[in-house]
PDB file of C-alpha atoms in Angstrom:
ATOM      1  CA  MET E 134     -11.222  17.510  26.548  1.00 74.00           C
ATOM      2  CA  VAL E 135     -13.071  16.580  23.375  1.00 76.00           C
ATOM      3  CA  ASN E 136     -11.147  16.164  20.126  1.00 82.00           C
ATOM      4  CA  ARG E 137     -12.345  15.636  16.579  1.00 90.00           C
ATOM      5  CA  TYR E 138     -10.764  13.317  14.047  1.00 94.00           C
ATOM      6  CA  LEU E 139     -10.855  13.046  10.273  1.00 96.00           C
ATOM      7  CA  GLU E 140     -11.190   9.620   8.649  1.00 97.00           C
ATOM      8  CA  MET E 141      -9.880   9.266   5.109  1.00 97.00           C
ATOM      9  CA  SER E 142      -8.193   6.837   2.741  1.00 98.00           C
ATOM     10  CA  THR E 143      -4.482   6.056   2.894  1.00 97.00           C
ATOM     11  CA  ALA E 144      -4.550   6.812  -0.864  1.00 97.00           C
ATOM     12  CA  HIS E 145      -4.241  10.505   0.058  1.00 98.00           C
ATOM     13  CA  LEU E 146      -0.581   9.924   0.944  1.00 97.00           C
ATOM     14  CA  LYS E 147       2.138   8.527  -1.261  1.00 96.00           C
ATOM     15  CA  GLU E 148       3.420   5.069  -0.337  1.00 94.00           C
ATOM     16  CA  GLU E 149       6.851   6.562   0.420  1.00 95.00           C
ATOM     17  CA  THR E 150       5.328   9.048   2.847  1.00 95.00           C
ATOM     18  CA  ILE E 151       3.405   6.327   4.690  1.00 92.00           C
ATOM     19  CA  GLY E 152       6.673   4.395   4.989  1.00 90.00           C
ATOM     20  CA  MET E 153       8.518   7.442   6.363  1.00 91.00           C
ATOM     21  CA  LEU E 154       5.950   8.282   9.052  1.00 89.00           C
ATOM     22  CA  LYS E 155       7.333   5.935  11.688  1.00 81.00           C
ATOM     23  CA  ASP E 156      10.740   7.647  11.468  1.00 83.00           C
ATOM     24  CA  MET E 157       9.485  11.249  11.635  1.00 82.00           C
ATOM     25  CA  ASP E 158       9.699  13.353  14.776  1.00 76.00           C
ATOM     26  CA  ILE E 159       6.561  15.249  13.798  1.00 79.00           C
ATOM     27  CA  PRO E 160       3.728  14.823  13.382  1.00 81.00           C
ATOM     28  CA  TYR E 161       3.181  12.125  15.984  1.00 88.00           C
ATOM     29  CA  CYS E 162       2.013   8.914  14.332  1.00 90.00           C
ATOM     30  CA  VAL E 163       0.785   5.468  15.269  1.00 89.00           C
ATOM     31  CA  ASN E 164       0.906   2.884  12.504  1.00 88.00           C
ATOM     32  CA  TYR E 165      -1.303  -0.187  12.327  1.00 91.00           C
ATOM     33  CA  GLU E 166      -1.698  -2.848   9.654  1.00 90.00           C
ATOM     34  CA  GLU E 167      -4.431  -1.062   7.671  1.00 93.00           C
ATOM     35  CA  GLY E 168      -3.269   2.520   8.126  1.00 93.00           C
ATOM     36  CA  VAL E 169      -2.028   5.189  10.485  1.00 94.00           C
ATOM     37  CA  PHE E 170      -3.196   7.790  12.999  1.00 95.00           C
ATOM     38  CA  ILE E 171      -1.485  11.180  12.556  1.00 95.00           C
ATOM     39  CA  SER E 172      -1.647  14.151  14.903  1.00 93.00           C
ATOM     40  CA  VAL E 173      -2.532  17.509  13.391  1.00 94.00           C
ATOM     41  CA  LEU E 174      -0.043  20.210  14.289  1.00 90.00           C
ATOM     42  CA  ASP E 175      -1.302  23.522  15.657  1.00 88.00           C
ATOM     43  CA  LEU E 176       0.950  25.880  13.721  1.00 87.00           C
ATOM     44  CA  ASP E 177      -0.029  28.823  15.927  1.00 85.00           C
ATOM     45  CA  HIS E 178       1.493  27.130  18.969  1.00 86.00           C
ATOM     46  CA  ILE E 179       4.801  25.618  17.834  1.00 83.00           C
ATOM     47  CA  ASP E 180       8.326  26.967  18.135  1.00 87.00           C
ATOM     48  CA  ALA E 181      10.651  27.875  15.261  1.00 90.00           C
ATOM     49  CA  GLN E 182      12.420  24.508  15.311  1.00 88.00           C
ATOM     50  CA  MET E 183       9.122  22.607  15.104  1.00 85.00           C
ATOM     51  CA  ARG E 184       7.965  24.931  12.311  1.00 87.00           C
ATOM     52  CA  LYS E 185      11.151  24.153  10.362  1.00 90.00           C
ATOM     53  CA  LEU E 186      10.459  20.417  10.727  1.00 87.00           C
ATOM     54  CA  TYR E 187       6.878  20.964   9.558  1.00 89.00           C
ATOM     55  CA  ASP E 188       8.050  22.914   6.507  1.00 92.00           C
ATOM     56  CA  GLU E 189      10.322  19.974   5.575  1.00 92.00           C
ATOM     57  CA  LEU E 190       7.490  17.414   5.616  1.00 93.00           C
ATOM     58  CA  PRO E 191       6.567  15.841   2.273  1.00 96.00           C
ATOM     59  CA  GLU E 192       4.080  17.999   0.376  1.00 97.00           C
ATOM     60  CA  ASP E 193       1.361  15.316   0.381  1.00 97.00           C
ATOM     61  CA  LEU E 194       1.462  15.179   4.194  1.00 97.00           C
ATOM     62  CA  ARG E 195       1.396  18.978   4.533  1.00 96.00           C
ATOM     63  CA  ILE E 196      -1.695  19.073   2.277  1.00 97.00           C
ATOM     64  CA  LEU E 197      -3.499  16.691   4.641  1.00 97.00           C
ATOM     65  CA  GLN E 198      -2.319  18.614   7.699  1.00 96.00           C
ATOM     66  CA  ASP E 199      -3.600  21.893   6.235  1.00 96.00           C
ATOM     67  CA  TYR E 200      -6.927  20.338   5.237  1.00 97.00           C
ATOM     68  CA  ALA E 201      -7.461  18.817   8.694  1.00 97.00           C
ATOM     69  CA  ARG E 202      -6.475  22.041  10.447  1.00 94.00           C
ATOM     70  CA  LYS E 203      -9.062  24.005   8.410  1.00 95.00           C
ATOM     71  CA  LEU E 204     -11.706  21.530   9.601  1.00 96.00           C
ATOM     72  CA  GLY E 205     -10.646  21.991  13.228  1.00 94.00           C
ATOM     73  CA  VAL E 206      -9.635  18.382  13.835  1.00 95.00           C
ATOM     74  CA  SER E 207      -6.718  17.210  15.956  1.00 94.00           C
ATOM     75  CA  LEU E 208      -6.210  13.715  14.506  1.00 96.00           C
ATOM     76  CA  ILE E 209      -6.172  12.210  11.018  1.00 97.00           C
ATOM     77  CA  TRP E 210      -7.170   8.551  10.766  1.00 97.00           C
ATOM     78  CA  LEU E 211      -5.921   7.111   7.483  1.00 97.00           C
ATOM     79  CA  ASP E 212      -7.272   3.666   6.662  1.00 97.00           C
ATOM     80  CA  ARG E 213      -6.958   1.626   3.490  1.00 96.00           C
ATOM     81  CA  ASP E 214     -10.726   0.937   3.493  1.00 96.00           C
ATOM     82  CA  ALA E 215     -11.851   4.519   4.176  1.00 97.00           C
ATOM     83  CA  ASP E 216     -13.438   6.710   1.530  1.00 96.00           C
ATOM     84  CA  ILE E 217     -11.565   9.034  -0.786  1.00 97.00           C
ATOM     85  CA  THR E 218     -12.070  12.704   0.109  1.00 96.00           C
ATOM     86  CA  GLU E 219     -13.095  14.722  -2.919  1.00 95.00           C
ATOM     87  CA  GLY E 220     -10.816  17.612  -3.781  1.00 96.00           C
ATOM     88  CA  LEU E 221      -7.636  16.099  -2.296  1.00 97.00           C
ATOM     89  CA  PRO E 222      -4.842  14.421  -4.282  1.00 97.00           C
ATOM     90  CA  VAL E 223      -5.027  10.632  -4.616  1.00 98.00           C
ATOM     91  CA  TYR E 224      -1.985   8.429  -5.199  1.00 97.00           C
ATOM     92  CA  GLU E 225      -2.070   4.930  -6.679  1.00 92.00           C
ATOM     93  CA  TRP E 226       0.049   2.325  -4.880  1.00 86.00           C
TER      94      TRP E 226
END
């Protein structure tokens, strides 16, 4: 299986959201010192309970999930040294 990932700056998430990621059930995340890897949820293949959890995610995280899904990627790689993606919100922290 071949998967695609999206690399972007951690500035596309609020500091509070980055801090909450490790405690969330979805999406699946792996934190490291400079950022985080976040799985992209396939909304066409999740159950009602998972959809409810998705709908309760912080808006900044849902924006990234939607953007990544439109690009057909399965993983978001957020890194503090990565480039800003034009057209997406940026948060100072």
